Short mmCIF file of C-alpha atoms in Angstrom, two decimals:
data_model
loop_
_atom_site.label_atom_id
_atom_site.label_comp_id
_atom_site.label_asym_id
_atom_site.label_seq_id
_atom_site.Cartn_x
_atom_site.Cartn_y
_atom_site.Cartn_z
CA MET A 1 101.05 162.12 180.85
CA THR A 2 102.79 162.82 177.59
CA MET A 3 103.33 160.09 175.13
CA ASN A 4 105.08 160.12 171.79
CA ARG A 5 104.15 157.96 168.88
CA ARG A 6 106.88 155.46 169.59
CA ASP A 7 105.72 154.91 173.17
CA PHE A 8 102.19 154.46 171.92
CA VAL A 9 103.24 151.81 169.44
CA GLY A 10 105.20 150.11 172.21
CA LEU A 11 102.15 150.03 174.43
CA LEU A 12 100.01 148.68 171.64
CA GLY A 13 102.60 145.99 171.20
CA ALA A 14 102.28 145.14 174.86
CA GLY A 15 98.51 145.04 174.48
CA ALA A 16 98.86 142.66 171.56
CA ALA A 17 101.17 140.48 173.59
CA LEU A 18 98.58 140.43 176.36
CA GLY A 19 95.92 139.44 173.86
CA ALA A 20 98.11 136.62 172.62
CA ALA A 21 98.70 135.50 176.18
CA GLN A 22 94.99 135.38 176.89
CA LEU A 23 94.22 133.54 173.67
CA SER A 24 96.74 130.82 174.28
CA GLY A 25 95.40 130.36 177.81
CA CYS A 26 97.12 127.96 180.11
CA ALA A 27 100.36 127.65 178.21
CA THR A 28 101.39 131.23 178.95
CA PRO A 29 102.37 132.32 182.44
CA MET A 30 101.09 135.40 184.16
CA GLY A 31 103.01 138.53 183.28
CA ALA A 32 104.17 137.52 179.81
CA GLU A 33 106.77 140.02 178.72
CA SER A 34 106.66 142.52 175.89
CA ALA A 35 110.13 142.04 174.39
CA ARG A 36 110.10 142.29 170.59
CA GLY A 37 112.57 141.22 167.96
CA ARG A 38 114.17 138.26 166.25
CA VAL A 39 116.21 135.60 168.00
CA VAL A 40 117.83 132.71 166.15
CA VAL A 41 118.91 129.62 168.09
CA VAL A 42 121.48 127.35 166.46
CA GLY A 43 121.19 123.75 167.67
CA GLY A 44 118.25 121.85 169.16
CA GLY A 45 119.87 119.94 172.00
CA PHE A 46 119.26 120.35 175.73
CA SER A 47 120.24 124.03 175.85
CA GLY A 48 119.15 125.26 172.42
CA SER A 49 115.67 123.73 172.56
CA THR A 50 115.14 125.02 176.09
CA THR A 51 116.27 128.53 175.13
CA ALA A 52 113.92 128.60 172.13
CA LYS A 53 110.97 127.32 174.16
CA TYR A 54 111.40 129.77 177.05
CA LEU A 55 111.97 132.79 174.83
CA ARG A 56 108.50 132.16 173.37
CA HIS A 57 106.96 130.99 176.64
CA TRP A 58 107.95 134.09 178.60
CA ALA A 59 107.91 136.63 175.74
CA PRO A 60 105.37 135.58 173.11
CA GLY A 61 106.12 138.71 171.09
CA LEU A 62 109.58 137.45 170.12
CA GLU A 63 110.13 135.80 166.74
CA VAL A 64 112.19 132.72 167.53
CA THR A 65 113.80 130.47 164.93
CA LEU A 66 115.49 127.18 165.83
CA VAL A 67 117.96 125.81 163.29
CA GLU A 68 118.47 122.06 163.66
CA PRO A 69 119.38 119.57 160.92
CA ASN A 70 118.24 116.40 162.72
CA GLN A 71 114.67 115.20 162.41
CA ASN A 72 114.36 114.37 166.11
CA PHE A 73 116.10 114.99 169.40
CA VAL A 74 117.90 111.92 170.78
CA SER A 75 118.87 112.04 174.46
CA CYS A 76 122.47 111.32 175.43
CA PRO A 77 121.41 110.85 179.06
CA PHE A 78 120.37 107.20 179.50
CA SER A 79 121.79 106.17 176.09
CA ASN A 80 124.26 103.92 177.94
CA ARG A 81 121.23 101.76 178.74
CA VAL A 82 120.92 101.07 175.01
CA LEU A 83 124.40 99.54 175.26
CA GLY A 84 123.28 97.55 178.30
CA GLY A 85 120.24 96.39 176.32
CA SER A 86 117.47 97.64 178.64
CA LEU A 87 116.31 100.63 176.55
CA THR A 88 115.97 101.23 172.82
CA ILE A 89 117.13 104.36 171.04
CA GLU A 90 113.47 105.01 170.12
CA GLN A 91 112.68 105.39 173.83
CA LEU A 92 115.20 108.24 173.98
CA THR A 93 113.86 110.02 170.89
CA VAL A 94 111.56 113.05 171.02
CA GLY A 95 110.23 115.15 168.12
CA TYR A 96 110.35 118.92 167.73
CA ASP A 97 106.67 119.22 166.77
CA LYS A 98 105.42 120.68 170.07
CA LEU A 99 108.04 123.44 169.98
CA GLN A 100 106.37 124.51 166.75
CA SER A 101 102.69 123.80 167.41
CA THR A 102 102.45 124.74 171.10
CA ARG A 103 105.25 127.27 171.51
CA GLY A 104 105.29 128.91 168.11
CA VAL A 105 109.00 128.38 167.52
CA ARG A 106 109.83 128.45 163.82
CA LEU A 107 111.83 125.31 163.07
CA VAL A 108 114.32 125.38 160.20
CA ARG A 109 115.63 121.93 159.32
CA ASP A 110 119.01 122.93 157.99
CA MET A 111 122.64 123.08 159.06
CA ALA A 112 123.83 126.49 160.22
CA THR A 113 127.21 127.03 158.61
CA ALA A 114 128.28 130.46 159.89
CA ILE A 115 127.40 133.33 162.22
CA ASP A 116 127.88 136.65 160.43
CA SER A 117 127.96 139.02 163.40
CA ASP A 118 128.53 142.08 161.16
CA LYS A 119 125.43 141.53 159.05
CA LYS A 120 123.64 139.88 161.99
CA GLN A 121 122.74 136.81 159.99
CA VAL A 122 122.97 133.05 160.45
CA ARG A 123 124.06 131.41 157.20
CA LEU A 124 122.66 128.00 156.27
CA ALA A 125 123.88 125.05 154.20
CA LYS A 126 120.75 125.03 152.01
CA GLY A 127 118.40 127.92 152.82
CA ASN A 128 118.69 131.71 152.77
CA PRO A 129 120.48 133.49 155.61
CA ILE A 130 118.31 134.25 158.66
CA PRO A 131 118.57 137.75 160.17
CA TYR A 132 118.71 138.15 163.93
CA ASP A 133 118.79 140.79 166.64
CA ARG A 134 120.40 138.27 168.97
CA VAL A 135 121.66 134.75 168.25
CA VAL A 136 122.16 131.78 170.57
CA VAL A 137 124.86 129.33 169.51
CA ALA A 138 124.34 125.88 171.03
CA PRO A 139 126.09 123.34 168.78
CA GLY A 140 127.30 121.00 171.53
CA ILE A 141 130.67 119.35 171.15
CA ASP A 142 132.94 118.28 168.31
CA PHE A 143 135.53 115.53 168.63
CA VAL A 144 139.26 116.13 168.29
CA TYR A 145 141.16 113.35 166.51
CA ASP A 146 144.38 115.32 165.81
CA GLN A 147 146.32 113.45 168.48
CA ILE A 148 145.02 109.98 167.48
CA PRO A 149 146.53 109.47 163.98
CA GLY A 150 145.02 106.02 163.41
CA LEU A 151 141.52 107.36 163.98
CA ASN A 152 141.91 110.62 162.08
CA ASN A 153 139.91 109.50 159.04
CA PRO A 154 136.22 108.65 158.44
CA ALA A 155 136.83 104.96 157.62
CA ALA A 156 138.60 104.37 160.94
CA GLN A 157 135.92 106.33 162.80
CA SER A 158 133.23 104.12 161.30
CA GLN A 159 134.85 101.08 162.98
CA ILE A 160 136.14 102.44 166.29
CA LEU A 161 133.13 104.33 167.58
CA HIS A 162 132.75 107.11 170.14
CA ALA A 163 128.97 106.74 170.68
CA TRP A 164 129.29 109.97 172.68
CA LYS A 165 126.47 111.61 170.72
CA ALA A 166 123.36 109.50 171.07
CA GLY A 167 121.94 108.11 167.84
CA PRO A 168 123.22 105.78 165.12
CA GLU A 169 126.61 105.29 166.81
CA THR A 170 124.92 104.16 170.02
CA VAL A 171 122.99 101.51 168.10
CA ALA A 172 126.10 100.50 166.14
CA LEU A 173 128.18 100.07 169.31
CA ARG A 174 125.40 97.91 170.79
CA ARG A 175 125.58 95.73 167.67
CA GLN A 176 129.35 95.35 168.09
CA LEU A 177 128.79 94.21 171.67
CA GLU A 178 126.09 91.75 170.56
CA ALA A 179 128.40 90.33 167.88
CA MET A 180 131.27 89.90 170.34
CA PRO A 181 131.84 86.32 171.58
CA ASN A 182 131.40 85.34 175.22
CA GLY A 183 134.89 85.79 176.68
CA GLY A 184 135.63 88.86 174.58
CA VAL A 185 137.02 92.09 175.98
CA PHE A 186 135.43 95.56 175.76
CA VAL A 187 138.08 98.27 175.99
CA MET A 188 137.12 101.90 176.43
CA TRP A 189 139.31 104.99 176.68
CA ILE A 190 138.30 108.19 178.50
CA PRO A 191 139.88 111.58 177.69
CA THR A 192 141.09 114.03 180.33
CA SER A 193 138.47 116.38 181.77
CA PRO A 194 136.69 118.49 180.71
CA TYR A 195 134.52 116.28 178.53
CA ARG A 196 130.75 115.92 178.12
CA CYS A 197 129.03 114.15 181.06
CA PRO A 198 131.67 113.45 183.76
CA PRO A 199 130.02 110.24 185.12
CA GLY A 200 128.99 109.01 181.65
CA PRO A 201 132.03 106.84 180.84
CA TYR A 202 131.83 105.01 184.18
CA GLU A 203 128.09 104.50 183.73
CA ARG A 204 128.87 103.08 180.30
CA ALA A 205 131.38 100.61 181.72
CA THR A 206 128.77 99.59 184.30
CA GLN A 207 126.05 99.12 181.68
CA VAL A 208 128.31 96.97 179.51
CA ALA A 209 129.20 94.95 182.64
CA TYR A 210 125.47 94.50 183.27
CA TYR A 211 125.05 93.13 179.74
CA PHE A 212 128.08 90.82 180.07
CA LYS A 213 126.99 89.47 183.45
CA ASN A 214 123.63 88.41 182.04
CA HIS A 215 124.63 87.35 178.52
CA LYS A 216 128.43 86.96 178.22
CA PRO A 217 129.65 86.13 181.73
CA LYS A 218 133.19 85.26 180.62
CA SER A 219 133.70 88.72 179.12
CA LYS A 220 135.56 91.66 180.64
CA VAL A 221 135.42 95.46 180.61
CA ILE A 222 138.73 97.34 180.70
CA ILE A 223 138.49 101.09 181.41
CA LEU A 224 141.52 103.05 180.25
CA ASP A 225 141.20 106.48 181.85
CA ALA A 226 143.50 109.35 180.89
CA ASN A 227 142.51 110.99 184.17
CA PRO A 228 144.32 110.18 187.41
CA ASP A 229 141.09 108.96 189.00
CA ILE A 230 137.36 108.35 188.48
CA GLN A 231 135.87 111.79 187.73
CA SER A 232 132.41 111.44 189.30
CA LYS A 233 130.55 109.23 191.80
CA LYS A 234 133.76 107.31 192.45
CA GLY A 235 132.64 105.46 195.57
CA LEU A 236 129.29 104.49 194.08
CA PHE A 237 130.72 103.18 190.80
CA THR A 238 133.56 101.32 192.52
CA LYS A 239 131.07 99.69 194.88
CA ALA A 240 128.81 98.70 191.98
CA TRP A 241 131.75 97.11 190.11
CA ASN A 242 132.85 95.21 193.23
CA ASP A 243 129.44 94.15 194.54
CA MET A 244 127.31 93.75 191.41
CA TYR A 245 129.87 92.87 188.71
CA PRO A 246 132.79 91.22 190.54
CA GLY A 247 135.66 90.21 188.27
CA ILE A 248 134.20 91.91 185.20
CA VAL A 249 135.40 95.55 185.39
CA GLU A 250 139.05 96.56 185.49
CA TYR A 251 139.96 100.23 185.96
CA ARG A 252 143.33 101.66 184.83
CA PRO A 253 143.88 105.38 185.61
CA GLY A 254 146.54 107.55 183.99
CA SER A 255 146.22 105.81 180.62
CA GLU A 256 148.01 108.07 178.14
CA LEU A 257 146.72 107.44 174.63
CA GLN A 258 149.25 107.56 171.81
CA ASP A 259 147.35 105.91 168.95
CA VAL A 260 144.82 103.26 167.97
CA ASP A 261 145.48 100.42 165.52
CA VAL A 262 142.09 99.97 163.93
CA ARG A 263 142.86 96.70 162.12
CA THR A 264 144.00 94.86 165.23
CA ARG A 265 141.71 96.83 167.57
CA THR A 266 144.69 97.78 169.71
CA VAL A 267 144.80 100.81 171.98
CA LYS A 268 148.37 102.05 172.12
CA LEU A 269 149.17 103.67 175.45
CA LEU A 270 152.37 105.14 176.80
CA GLN A 271 152.03 102.29 179.33
CA GLY A 272 151.76 99.59 176.63
CA ASP A 273 149.28 98.05 174.18
CA VAL A 274 145.79 96.91 175.13
CA LYS A 275 143.87 94.79 172.62
CA GLY A 276 140.10 94.55 172.66
CA ASP A 277 137.36 92.71 170.80
CA VAL A 278 135.27 95.86 170.89
CA VAL A 279 137.09 99.18 171.31
CA ASN A 280 135.37 102.42 172.23
CA ILE A 281 137.40 105.62 172.15
CA ILE A 282 135.78 108.75 173.59
CA PRO A 283 137.92 111.43 171.92
CA PRO A 284 138.85 114.78 173.49
CA GLN A 285 136.21 117.42 172.82
CA ARG A 286 135.80 121.10 171.98
CA ALA A 287 133.02 123.50 171.10
CA GLY A 288 131.07 122.74 167.93
CA ARG A 289 132.66 123.98 164.73
CA ILE A 290 130.29 126.87 164.06
CA ALA A 291 131.19 128.35 167.46
CA ARG A 292 134.92 128.04 166.75
CA ASP A 293 134.58 129.47 163.23
CA ALA A 294 132.63 132.43 164.62
CA GLY A 295 135.54 133.28 166.92
CA LEU A 296 133.61 132.35 170.06
CA ALA A 297 136.01 129.65 171.33
CA ASN A 298 138.27 132.13 173.12
CA VAL A 299 139.41 129.75 175.87
CA ASN A 300 142.42 127.78 174.54
CA ASN A 301 140.73 127.84 171.13
CA ARG A 302 138.59 125.06 172.58
CA PHE A 303 135.54 126.28 174.53
CA CYS A 304 133.57 129.53 174.61
CA GLY A 305 133.84 132.08 177.39
CA VAL A 306 130.50 133.58 178.44
CA ASP A 307 129.12 136.17 180.85
CA TRP A 308 127.32 133.87 183.30
CA LEU A 309 124.52 136.41 183.83
CA THR A 310 123.47 136.52 180.17
CA TYR A 311 125.44 133.73 178.43
CA GLU A 312 126.59 136.42 176.01
CA SER A 313 129.94 135.57 174.47
CA THR A 314 132.95 137.34 175.97
CA ALA A 315 134.35 137.48 172.43
CA VAL A 316 131.44 138.72 170.26
CA LYS A 317 128.60 141.05 171.35
CA GLY A 318 125.02 140.03 170.59
CA VAL A 319 126.02 136.37 170.37
CA HIS A 320 125.12 134.02 173.23
CA VAL A 321 126.54 130.55 173.83
CA THR A 322 124.89 127.83 175.96
CA GLY A 323 125.42 124.18 176.82
CA ASP A 324 128.50 122.03 176.35
CA SER A 325 130.23 124.56 174.06
CA THR A 326 130.78 126.92 176.98
CA GLN A 327 133.97 127.00 179.01
CA SER A 328 132.32 125.48 182.07
CA ALA A 329 132.46 127.36 185.35
CA PRO A 330 134.39 125.68 188.20
CA ALA A 331 132.60 122.54 189.43
CA MET A 332 129.98 122.91 186.70
CA PRO A 333 129.67 119.68 184.68
CA LYS A 334 129.00 119.57 180.96
CA SER A 335 125.63 117.86 181.29
CA GLY A 336 122.17 117.85 179.77
CA HIS A 337 120.66 119.03 183.02
CA MET A 338 123.10 121.96 183.20
CA ALA A 339 122.43 122.79 179.55
CA ASN A 340 118.67 122.90 180.23
CA GLN A 341 119.37 125.39 183.04
CA HIS A 342 121.67 127.47 180.82
CA GLY A 343 118.79 127.69 178.36
CA LYS A 344 116.33 129.15 180.86
CA ILE A 345 118.77 131.68 182.33
CA CYS A 346 119.88 132.72 178.83
CA ALA A 347 116.26 133.10 177.65
CA ASP A 348 115.40 135.21 180.69
CA ALA A 349 118.44 137.43 180.12
CA ILE A 350 117.73 137.91 176.40
CA ILE A 351 114.13 138.87 177.21
CA ALA A 352 115.44 141.37 179.78
CA LEU A 353 117.95 142.84 177.31
CA MET A 354 115.42 143.07 174.48
CA GLY A 355 112.55 144.23 176.70
CA GLY A 356 114.44 146.88 178.63
CA ARG A 357 114.35 145.46 182.13
CA GLU A 358 117.20 144.52 184.42
CA VAL A 359 119.04 141.23 183.93
CA ASN A 360 118.87 138.88 186.93
CA ASP A 361 122.17 139.45 188.74
CA GLU A 362 121.81 136.42 191.03
CA PRO A 363 121.23 133.33 188.84
CA MET A 364 120.99 129.96 190.61
CA ILE A 365 121.23 126.44 189.19
CA ALA A 366 120.23 123.22 190.94
CA ASN A 367 121.86 120.27 189.18
CA THR A 368 120.87 116.62 189.27
CA CYS A 369 122.61 113.77 187.51
CA TYR A 370 121.40 110.18 187.59
CA SER A 371 123.51 107.17 186.53
CA TRP A 372 122.19 103.66 185.92
CA VAL A 373 124.16 100.81 187.49
CA SER A 374 121.75 98.11 186.22
CA ASP A 375 118.42 98.07 184.37
CA ARG A 376 116.57 99.28 187.49
CA GLU A 377 119.02 100.72 189.99
CA VAL A 378 120.29 104.27 189.96
CA VAL A 379 122.69 106.56 191.82
CA HIS A 380 122.75 110.36 191.70
CA VAL A 381 124.95 113.34 192.33
CA ALA A 382 123.35 116.72 193.07
CA SER A 383 124.77 120.23 193.45
CA VAL A 384 123.62 123.85 193.63
CA HIS A 385 125.49 126.64 191.87
CA GLN A 386 125.21 130.41 192.40
CA TYR A 387 126.69 133.46 190.72
CA ASP A 388 129.66 134.90 192.59
CA LYS A 389 129.68 138.65 191.97
CA ALA A 390 133.35 139.08 192.91
CA LYS A 391 134.59 136.15 190.82
CA LYS A 392 132.04 136.79 188.02
CA THR A 393 131.39 133.10 187.59
CA MET A 394 129.13 130.35 188.90
CA VAL A 395 130.40 128.56 192.02
CA ALA A 396 129.05 125.60 193.99
CA VAL A 397 127.16 126.64 197.13
CA GLN A 398 129.01 125.34 200.18
CA GLY A 399 127.04 122.76 202.12
CA SER A 400 124.71 121.97 199.24
CA GLY A 401 124.54 118.87 197.09
CA GLY A 402 125.57 115.30 197.67
CA LEU A 403 125.33 111.72 196.48
CA SER A 404 123.01 108.75 196.83
CA PRO A 405 123.92 106.59 199.82
CA ALA A 406 123.66 103.48 197.59
CA PRO A 407 122.07 102.32 194.32
CA SER A 408 118.27 102.00 194.58
CA VAL A 409 115.24 100.99 192.55
CA LYS A 410 113.41 104.00 194.02
CA GLU A 411 115.87 106.36 192.37
CA GLY A 412 115.50 104.33 189.19
CA ALA A 413 111.84 105.39 189.07
CA PHE A 414 112.84 109.00 189.81
CA ALA A 415 115.45 108.88 187.06
CA MET A 416 112.86 107.89 184.45
CA GLY A 417 110.62 110.62 185.85
CA TRP A 418 113.47 113.10 185.48
CA ALA A 419 114.05 112.12 181.84
CA ASN A 420 110.40 112.47 180.87
CA ALA A 421 110.12 115.77 182.75
CA ILE A 422 113.26 117.39 181.35
CA TRP A 423 112.51 116.30 177.78
CA ASP A 424 109.12 117.95 178.20
CA ASP A 425 110.73 121.04 179.75
CA MET A 426 112.88 121.38 176.61
CA LEU A 427 110.52 120.27 173.89
CA GLY A 428 106.97 120.23 175.32
CA MET B 1 87.00 166.41 164.89
CA ARG B 2 90.21 165.98 163.01
CA ARG B 3 91.20 162.57 161.86
CA SER B 4 94.30 162.45 164.08
CA ASN B 5 92.18 163.06 167.18
CA LEU B 6 89.86 160.27 166.22
CA VAL B 7 92.78 157.91 165.95
CA LYS B 8 94.02 158.97 169.38
CA LEU B 9 90.61 158.42 170.96
CA ALA B 10 90.31 155.01 169.43
CA LEU B 11 93.67 154.07 170.87
CA VAL B 12 92.93 155.17 174.44
CA PRO B 13 91.14 152.01 175.64
CA ALA B 14 93.88 149.82 174.24
CA ALA B 15 96.53 151.96 175.90
CA LEU B 16 94.71 151.87 179.24
CA THR B 17 94.46 148.08 179.10
CA ALA B 18 98.13 147.86 178.30
CA LEU B 19 99.04 150.21 181.16
CA ALA B 20 97.00 148.21 183.65
CA TRP B 21 98.74 145.04 182.49
CA ALA B 22 102.15 146.71 182.58
CA GLY B 23 101.46 147.53 186.24
CA THR B 24 100.82 143.85 186.96
CA ALA B 25 103.91 142.84 185.05
CA GLY B 26 105.98 145.28 187.08
CA ALA B 27 105.03 143.33 190.19
CA GLN B 28 106.31 140.09 188.69
CA ASP B 29 109.32 138.75 190.57
CA TYR B 30 111.48 137.82 187.59
CA LYS B 31 114.37 136.80 189.79
CA ALA B 32 112.14 134.31 191.62
CA ARG B 33 110.88 133.06 188.26
CA SER B 34 114.45 132.41 187.15
CA TRP B 35 115.23 130.55 190.37
CA ALA B 36 112.00 128.55 190.13
CA ALA B 37 112.81 127.68 186.51
CA SER B 38 115.61 125.46 187.75
CA CYS B 39 112.95 123.34 189.50
CA PHE B 40 110.96 123.01 186.23
CA ALA B 41 113.42 120.38 184.94
CA CYS B 42 111.84 117.78 187.25
CA HIS B 43 108.63 119.45 188.47
CA GLY B 44 107.37 120.54 185.05
CA THR B 45 107.30 123.87 183.25
CA GLU B 46 105.95 126.46 185.73
CA GLY B 47 105.66 123.58 188.23
CA ARG B 48 102.86 121.87 186.31
CA SER B 49 104.20 118.33 186.73
CA GLU B 50 102.25 115.50 185.17
CA GLY B 51 104.80 112.86 185.99
CA GLU B 52 106.83 111.29 188.78
CA PHE B 53 107.41 114.44 190.84
CA PRO B 54 104.85 116.55 192.73
CA ALA B 55 103.20 119.44 190.89
CA LEU B 56 104.09 122.77 192.54
CA ALA B 57 101.93 125.22 190.56
CA GLY B 58 99.02 126.62 192.52
CA LYS B 59 99.94 124.93 195.80
CA SER B 60 99.64 127.02 198.95
CA LYS B 61 102.72 129.05 199.75
CA LYS B 62 102.58 127.85 203.34
CA ASP B 63 102.77 124.17 202.35
CA LEU B 64 105.51 124.72 199.78
CA LEU B 65 107.67 126.77 202.12
CA GLU B 66 107.17 124.36 204.99
CA ALA B 67 108.33 121.46 202.78
CA LEU B 68 111.35 123.40 201.50
CA LYS B 69 112.37 124.41 205.03
CA GLU B 70 112.04 120.82 206.25
CA PHE B 71 114.19 119.63 203.36
CA LYS B 72 116.76 122.31 204.18
CA ALA B 73 116.76 121.37 207.88
CA GLY B 74 117.06 117.69 206.98
CA THR B 75 113.92 116.80 208.95
CA ARG B 76 111.69 115.76 206.04
CA LYS B 77 111.38 112.00 205.61
CA ASN B 78 112.16 110.05 202.44
CA ALA B 79 114.24 112.78 200.80
CA THR B 80 116.57 111.55 198.07
CA ILE B 81 117.72 114.79 196.45
CA MET B 82 115.63 117.71 197.71
CA HIS B 83 117.50 118.02 201.01
CA GLN B 84 120.73 118.37 199.01
CA HIS B 85 119.19 121.05 196.77
CA ALA B 86 117.35 123.02 199.50
CA LYS B 87 120.60 123.53 201.42
CA GLY B 88 121.89 125.59 198.48
CA TYR B 89 119.30 128.36 198.91
CA THR B 90 118.82 131.15 201.47
CA ASP B 91 115.55 131.32 203.40
CA GLU B 92 114.62 134.42 201.41
CA GLN B 93 115.19 132.61 198.12
CA LEU B 94 113.06 129.67 199.27
CA ASP B 95 110.32 132.10 200.33
CA ARG B 96 110.27 133.84 196.93
CA ILE B 97 110.37 130.52 195.04
CA ALA B 98 107.43 129.23 197.13
CA THR B 99 105.56 132.48 196.47
CA TYR B 100 106.19 132.15 192.73
CA PHE B 101 104.85 128.61 192.47
CA SER B 102 101.82 129.43 194.64
CA GLN B 103 100.88 132.16 192.15
CA GLN B 104 100.93 129.91 189.07
CA SER B 105 97.75 128.42 187.66
CA ARG B 106 97.57 124.64 187.98
CA ARG B 107 97.05 124.17 184.23
#
């Protein structure tokens, strides 16, 4: 056997990785990989955190830096229950400390401002640029107010909330609902698909109805949907509105938004004006700004095209995009669960590319999405997605997936179990 | 003995260890690991659940595969989601996923 110096160093590296794996004991799986190099992950949501964790978990020799300006992760899934009043925002908040202490991810609390793919650096608002061999861009969504003139300024946006990123806005919208008199009207507007979390708006309407039924029984929920129909779990939501909250929820499809009058809290539709006591506009969405500025949003200048085997951008080599910023594959929802799966497939592919083994050419994703119809009862939709080699995208597997037969307390317990498990899978 | 030879000799044990480990790593079914990783979202990282859902790490392959096949066939009682997921996988995929979890340490 002949061996040059470079091979020898490589082997020693592998030996060191093995040593590290043995030292850290249970946390590292068998067969930890020997990939070496620097990966920077921009954004610590469902996909970014998961990618950072699994890069280190499966390839402890990688230097992984996660850039995230927020102190803690706050889960969008289940944040509608904060509006319903049966969970607090604190119960949806998880720290990043284990990613650092257990996984060895370097956490940089800063805002990434640019991806310099020529110099292979991530530029930061405050700190020095961070060099990378590969970068993962996972900024989530930004809101588009261009077509809603009355809301296209910060003062208006501080009054008419989206609450479509969990955190302070969720709490503020809850306060607006609490301050509303019994008999008041909650009006929400839903943009055309694709938007983050297809069943989320309908779950929100249901949670607000739950709150009204118990505390403000004369109040109403009006759903103004730009889509021609309910986008997810239609039968289950309709049944919940009819059976559990009769006379509270009104659904109006095909609601074309033209503007919002903030002062009078009036939603101006092509079909006419709708006035509310509390108005919630979920604006149209696109990939986070850093992804657009880096030239990654190559689908209608809105979302980012990726190779579904590696999540590498179809626009810029060496740059990967995961989560809600991607141009979703057919039938693939923009969801936290999906983003968590993106993260693991992307991490595996980066390790393969940096460690010199073959990339998995048959990725699979099992998706689960729970929605709360009260404080205890839940419905789900499930699906399985596989890579189609001819179409070069992910497609739903025929015959797989399905819905809950009806809301149940049993699935409520599973839903809480899911949340705790997936938060740990990202951040634990 | 020249200094360079000494260095080479000193490195041999380390290299042998690394080679032995590389052989083990070569046997790792990375594709199955990627498929199994989808299950981690509910069943815990590497199947080491500490919560609502059953732990899968270190369970016997026979039991895991039997459960998955029953879910797929629709014959397992009390399924809420697993029957809908299992139908999305080929028998070979289920076999390799079951093998992967059976090989993981419980902690």
